[in-house]
PDB file of C-alpha atoms in Angstrom:
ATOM      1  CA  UNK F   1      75.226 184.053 131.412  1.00  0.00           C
ATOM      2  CA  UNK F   2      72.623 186.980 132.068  1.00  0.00           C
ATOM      3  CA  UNK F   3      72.956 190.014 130.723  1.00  0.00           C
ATOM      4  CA  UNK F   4      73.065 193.266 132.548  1.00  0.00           C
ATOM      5  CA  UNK F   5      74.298 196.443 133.395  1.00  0.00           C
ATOM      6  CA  UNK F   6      77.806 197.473 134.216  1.00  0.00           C
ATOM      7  CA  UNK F   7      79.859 200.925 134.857  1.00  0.00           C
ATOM      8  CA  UNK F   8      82.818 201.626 132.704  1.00  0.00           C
ATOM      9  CA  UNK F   9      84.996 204.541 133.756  1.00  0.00           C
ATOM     10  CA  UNK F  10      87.783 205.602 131.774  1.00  0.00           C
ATOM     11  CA  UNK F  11      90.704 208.352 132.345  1.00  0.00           C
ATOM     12  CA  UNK F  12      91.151 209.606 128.649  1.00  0.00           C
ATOM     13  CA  UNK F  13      93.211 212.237 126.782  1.00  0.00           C
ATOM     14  CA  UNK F  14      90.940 215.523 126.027  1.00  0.00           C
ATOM     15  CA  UNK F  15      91.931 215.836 122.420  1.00  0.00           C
ATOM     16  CA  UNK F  16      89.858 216.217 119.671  1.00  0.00           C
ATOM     17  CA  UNK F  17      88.604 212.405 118.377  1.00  0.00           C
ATOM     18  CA  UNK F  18      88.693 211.070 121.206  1.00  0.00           C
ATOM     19  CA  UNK F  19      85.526 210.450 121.811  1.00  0.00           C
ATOM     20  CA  UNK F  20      85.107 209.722 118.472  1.00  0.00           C
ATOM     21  CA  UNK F  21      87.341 206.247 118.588  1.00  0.00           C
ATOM     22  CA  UNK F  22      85.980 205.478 121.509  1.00  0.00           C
ATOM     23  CA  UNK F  23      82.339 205.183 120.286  1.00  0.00           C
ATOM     24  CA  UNK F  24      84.001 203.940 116.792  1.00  0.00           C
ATOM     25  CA  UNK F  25      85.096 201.111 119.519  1.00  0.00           C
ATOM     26  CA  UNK F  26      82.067 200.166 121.068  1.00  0.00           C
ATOM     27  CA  UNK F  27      80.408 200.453 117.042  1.00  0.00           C
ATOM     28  CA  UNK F  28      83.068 198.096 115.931  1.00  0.00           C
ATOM     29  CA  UNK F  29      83.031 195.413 118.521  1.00  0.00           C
ATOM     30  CA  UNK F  30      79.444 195.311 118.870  1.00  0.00           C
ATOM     31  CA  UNK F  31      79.231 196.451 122.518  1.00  0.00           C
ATOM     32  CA  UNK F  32      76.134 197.786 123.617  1.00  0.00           C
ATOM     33  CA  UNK F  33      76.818 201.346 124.839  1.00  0.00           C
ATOM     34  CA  UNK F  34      73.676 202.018 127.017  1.00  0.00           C
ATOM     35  CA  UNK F  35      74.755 206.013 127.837  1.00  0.00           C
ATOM     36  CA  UNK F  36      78.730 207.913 127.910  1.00  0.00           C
ATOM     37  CA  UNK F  37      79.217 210.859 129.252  1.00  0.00           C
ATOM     38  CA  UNK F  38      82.658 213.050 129.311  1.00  0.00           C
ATOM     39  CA  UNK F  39      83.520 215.585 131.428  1.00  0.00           C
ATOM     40  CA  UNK F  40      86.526 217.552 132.665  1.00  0.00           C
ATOM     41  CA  UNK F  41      88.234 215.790 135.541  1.00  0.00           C
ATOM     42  CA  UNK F  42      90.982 216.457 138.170  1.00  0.00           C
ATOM     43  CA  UNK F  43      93.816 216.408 135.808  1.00  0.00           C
ATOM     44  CA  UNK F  44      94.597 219.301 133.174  1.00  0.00           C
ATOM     45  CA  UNK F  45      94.153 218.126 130.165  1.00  0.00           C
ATOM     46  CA  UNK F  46      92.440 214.786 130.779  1.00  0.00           C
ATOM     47  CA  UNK F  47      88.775 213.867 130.544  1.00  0.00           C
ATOM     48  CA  UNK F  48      86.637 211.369 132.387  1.00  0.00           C
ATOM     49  CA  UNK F  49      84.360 209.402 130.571  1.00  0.00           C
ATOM     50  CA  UNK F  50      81.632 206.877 132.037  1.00  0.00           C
ATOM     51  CA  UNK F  51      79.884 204.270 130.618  1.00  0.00           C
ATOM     52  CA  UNK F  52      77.154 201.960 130.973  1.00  0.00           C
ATOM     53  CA  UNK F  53      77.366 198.612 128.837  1.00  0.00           C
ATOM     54  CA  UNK F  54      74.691 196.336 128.769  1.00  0.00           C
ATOM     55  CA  UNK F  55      76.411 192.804 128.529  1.00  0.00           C
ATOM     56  CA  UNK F  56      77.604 189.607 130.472  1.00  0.00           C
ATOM     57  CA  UNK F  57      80.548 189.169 132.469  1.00  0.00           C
ATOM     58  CA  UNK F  58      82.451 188.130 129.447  1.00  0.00           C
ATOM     59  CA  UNK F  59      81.330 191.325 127.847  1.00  0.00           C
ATOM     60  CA  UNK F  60      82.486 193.430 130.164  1.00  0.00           C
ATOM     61  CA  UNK F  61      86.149 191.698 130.571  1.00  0.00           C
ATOM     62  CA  UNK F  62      86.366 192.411 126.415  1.00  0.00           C
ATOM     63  CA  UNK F  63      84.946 195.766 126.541  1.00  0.00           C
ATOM     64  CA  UNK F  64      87.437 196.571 129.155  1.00  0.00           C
ATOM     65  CA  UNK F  65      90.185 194.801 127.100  1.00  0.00           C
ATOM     66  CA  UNK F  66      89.718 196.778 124.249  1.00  0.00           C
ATOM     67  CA  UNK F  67      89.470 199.914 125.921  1.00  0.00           C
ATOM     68  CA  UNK F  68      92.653 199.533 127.829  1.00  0.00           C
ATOM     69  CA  UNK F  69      94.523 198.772 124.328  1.00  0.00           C
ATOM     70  CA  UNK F  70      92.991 202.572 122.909  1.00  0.00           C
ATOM     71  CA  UNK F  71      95.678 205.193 122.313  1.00  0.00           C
ATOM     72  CA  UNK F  72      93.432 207.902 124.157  1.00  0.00           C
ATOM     73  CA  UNK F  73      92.655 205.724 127.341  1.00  0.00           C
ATOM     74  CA  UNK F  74      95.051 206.233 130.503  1.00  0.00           C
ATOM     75  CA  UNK F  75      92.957 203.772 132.842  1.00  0.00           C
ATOM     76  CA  UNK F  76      90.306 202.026 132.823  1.00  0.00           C
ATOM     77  CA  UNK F  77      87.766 200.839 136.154  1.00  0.00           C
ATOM     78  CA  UNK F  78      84.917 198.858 136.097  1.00  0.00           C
ATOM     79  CA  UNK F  79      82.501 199.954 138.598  1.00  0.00           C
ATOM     80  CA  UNK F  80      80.197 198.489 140.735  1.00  0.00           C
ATOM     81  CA  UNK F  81      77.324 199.559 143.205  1.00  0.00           C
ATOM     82  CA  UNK F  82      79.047 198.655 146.155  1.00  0.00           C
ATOM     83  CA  UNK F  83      82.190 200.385 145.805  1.00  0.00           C
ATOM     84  CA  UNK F  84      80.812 203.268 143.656  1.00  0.00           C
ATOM     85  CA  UNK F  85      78.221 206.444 143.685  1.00  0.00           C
ATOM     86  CA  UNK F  86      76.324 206.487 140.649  1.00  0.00           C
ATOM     87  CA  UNK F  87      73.828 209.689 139.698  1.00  0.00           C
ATOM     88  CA  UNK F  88      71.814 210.606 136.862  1.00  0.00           C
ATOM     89  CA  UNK F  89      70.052 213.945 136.386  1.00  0.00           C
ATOM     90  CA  UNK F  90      66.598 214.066 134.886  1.00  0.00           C
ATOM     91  CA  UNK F  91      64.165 217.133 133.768  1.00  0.00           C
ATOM     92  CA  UNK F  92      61.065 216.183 133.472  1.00  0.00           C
ATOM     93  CA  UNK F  93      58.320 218.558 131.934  1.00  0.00           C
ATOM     94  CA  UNK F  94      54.638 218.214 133.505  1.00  0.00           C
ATOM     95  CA  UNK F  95      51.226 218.927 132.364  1.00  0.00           C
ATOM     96  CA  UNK F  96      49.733 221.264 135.140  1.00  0.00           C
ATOM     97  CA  UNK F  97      46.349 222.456 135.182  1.00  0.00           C
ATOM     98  CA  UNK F  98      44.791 223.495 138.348  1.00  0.00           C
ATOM     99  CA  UNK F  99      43.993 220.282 139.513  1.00  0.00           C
ATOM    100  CA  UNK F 100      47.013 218.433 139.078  1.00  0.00           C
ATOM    101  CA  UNK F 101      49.940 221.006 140.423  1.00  0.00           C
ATOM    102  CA  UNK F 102      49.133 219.991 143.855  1.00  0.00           C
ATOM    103  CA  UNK F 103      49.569 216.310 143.176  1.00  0.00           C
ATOM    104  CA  UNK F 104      52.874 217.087 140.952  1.00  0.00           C
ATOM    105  CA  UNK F 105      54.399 219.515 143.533  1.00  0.00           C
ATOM    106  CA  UNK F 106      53.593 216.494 146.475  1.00  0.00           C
ATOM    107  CA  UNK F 107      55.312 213.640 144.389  1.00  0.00           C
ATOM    108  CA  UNK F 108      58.096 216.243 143.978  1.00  0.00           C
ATOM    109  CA  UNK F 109      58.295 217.015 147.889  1.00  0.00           C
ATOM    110  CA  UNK F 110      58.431 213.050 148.263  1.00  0.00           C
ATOM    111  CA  UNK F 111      60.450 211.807 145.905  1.00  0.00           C
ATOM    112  CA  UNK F 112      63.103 215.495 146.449  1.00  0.00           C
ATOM    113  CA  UNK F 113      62.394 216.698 142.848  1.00  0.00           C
ATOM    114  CA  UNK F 114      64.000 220.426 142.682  1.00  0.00           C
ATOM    115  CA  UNK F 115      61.263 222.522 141.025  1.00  0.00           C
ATOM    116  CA  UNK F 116      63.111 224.549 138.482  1.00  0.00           C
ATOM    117  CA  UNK F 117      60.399 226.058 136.107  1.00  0.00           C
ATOM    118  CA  UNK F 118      57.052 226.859 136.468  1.00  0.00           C
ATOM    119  CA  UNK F 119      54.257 227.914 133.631  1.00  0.00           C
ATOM    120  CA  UNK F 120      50.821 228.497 133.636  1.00  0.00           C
ATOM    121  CA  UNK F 121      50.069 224.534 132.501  1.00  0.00           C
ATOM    122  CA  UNK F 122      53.486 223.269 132.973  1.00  0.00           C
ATOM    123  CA  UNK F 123      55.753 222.452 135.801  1.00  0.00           C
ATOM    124  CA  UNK F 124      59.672 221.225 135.194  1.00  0.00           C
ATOM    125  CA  UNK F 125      60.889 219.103 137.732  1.00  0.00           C
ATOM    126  CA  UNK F 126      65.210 218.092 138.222  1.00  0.00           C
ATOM    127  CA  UNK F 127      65.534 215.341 139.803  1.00  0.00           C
ATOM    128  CA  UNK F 128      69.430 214.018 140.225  1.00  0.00           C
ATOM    129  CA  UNK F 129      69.303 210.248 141.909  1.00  0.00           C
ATOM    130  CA  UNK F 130      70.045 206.533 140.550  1.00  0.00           C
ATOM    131  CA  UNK F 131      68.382 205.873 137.447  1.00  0.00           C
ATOM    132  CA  UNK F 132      66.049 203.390 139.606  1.00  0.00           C
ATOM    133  CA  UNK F 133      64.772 206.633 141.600  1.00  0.00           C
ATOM    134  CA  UNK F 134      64.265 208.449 138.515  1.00  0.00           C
ATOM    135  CA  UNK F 135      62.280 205.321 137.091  1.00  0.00           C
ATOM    136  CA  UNK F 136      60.529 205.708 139.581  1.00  0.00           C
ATOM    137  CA  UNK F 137      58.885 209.292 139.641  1.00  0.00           C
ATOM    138  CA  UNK F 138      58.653 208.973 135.657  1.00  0.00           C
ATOM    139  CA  UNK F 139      56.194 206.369 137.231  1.00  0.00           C
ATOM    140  CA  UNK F 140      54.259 208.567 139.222  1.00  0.00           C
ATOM    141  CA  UNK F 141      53.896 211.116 136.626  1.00  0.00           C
ATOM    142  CA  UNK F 142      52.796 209.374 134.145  1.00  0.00           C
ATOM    143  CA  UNK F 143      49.193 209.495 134.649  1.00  0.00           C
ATOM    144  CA  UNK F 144      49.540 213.012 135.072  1.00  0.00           C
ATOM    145  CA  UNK F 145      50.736 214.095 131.713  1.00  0.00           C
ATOM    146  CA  UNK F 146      54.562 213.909 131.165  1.00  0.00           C
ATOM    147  CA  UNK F 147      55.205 216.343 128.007  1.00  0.00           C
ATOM    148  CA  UNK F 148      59.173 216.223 128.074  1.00  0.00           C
ATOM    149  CA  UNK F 149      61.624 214.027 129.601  1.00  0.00           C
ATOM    150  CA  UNK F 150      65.876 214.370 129.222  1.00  0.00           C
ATOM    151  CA  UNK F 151      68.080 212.353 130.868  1.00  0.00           C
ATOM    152  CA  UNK F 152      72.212 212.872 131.610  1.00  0.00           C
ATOM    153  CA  UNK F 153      73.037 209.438 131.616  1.00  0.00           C
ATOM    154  CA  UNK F 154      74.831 207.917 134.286  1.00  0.00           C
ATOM    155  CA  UNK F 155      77.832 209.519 136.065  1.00  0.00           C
ATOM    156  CA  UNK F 156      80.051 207.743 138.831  1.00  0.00           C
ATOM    157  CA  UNK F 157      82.732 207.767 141.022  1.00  0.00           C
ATOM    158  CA  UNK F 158      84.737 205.332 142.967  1.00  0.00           C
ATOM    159  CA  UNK F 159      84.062 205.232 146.851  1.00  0.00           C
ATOM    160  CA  UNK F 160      86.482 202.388 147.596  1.00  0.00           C
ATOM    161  CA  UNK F 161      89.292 199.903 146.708  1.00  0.00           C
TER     162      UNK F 161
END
């Protein structure tokens, strides 16, 4: 079986630990947690939490096991492309001397980068897209300079059933 990537999503308690056992989960069972990120979600009290495991099919079907059996976890979706939105948000911090802000503000214009800082020899692009996109302009400005990149991780929502 090949190995890829899958979306997790997981209604969980917002209590202190919680994250904590969940990670503890993925540590103990050898799961290869790729990014998680928490948040506050429509419910009082509850978080949601996505992840992205890197894995087989089988991998996924335990990893999903074992986080339906955790104390902290309400439910538990695996998400796909096709019946899910997935974003990531990306700054990205530019070397910009005279001669390449023109070429770094056009890749921006192209590829909708928000400009959200500019310096004297720097320029800090956001870019919020699928972590393909984002691949993607880290691509194009690489041969410019890139001095600083942070990444979110992946975020997602169901669409459909």
């Amino acid at each position: 079986m090949s190995t890829r990537l899958h979306t997790i999503t997981a209604l969980v308690h917002n209590e202190s630990g919680t994250l904590n056992r969940l990670s503890s989960l993925f540590r103990r069972r050898m799961f290869s947690l790729a990014s998680m990120n928490a948040g506050d979600c429509e419910q009082d009290g509850l978080s949601r939490v996505t992840m992205v495991v890197q894995g087989d099919d089988h991998d996924l079907r335990q990893c999903v096991r074992q986080l339906d059996k955790c104390i902290d976890v309400i439910e538990v979706q695996d998400l796909n492309s096709n019946q899910s939105v997935q974003r990531e948000l990306a700054f990205i911090q530019v070397q910009a001397d005279v001669e390449s802000r023109r070429a770094i503000l056009d890749i921006a214009q192209v590829m909708h980068c928000e400009v959200v800082h500019l310096e004297p020899n720097s320029i800090t692009l956001q870019v919020t897209a699928e972590p393909s996109r984002i691949d993607q302009v880290v691509a194009l400005l690489n041969p410019i300079g890139i001095t600083q990149i942070v990444r979110s991780g992946l975020v997602a929502i169901r669409v459909s059933n």
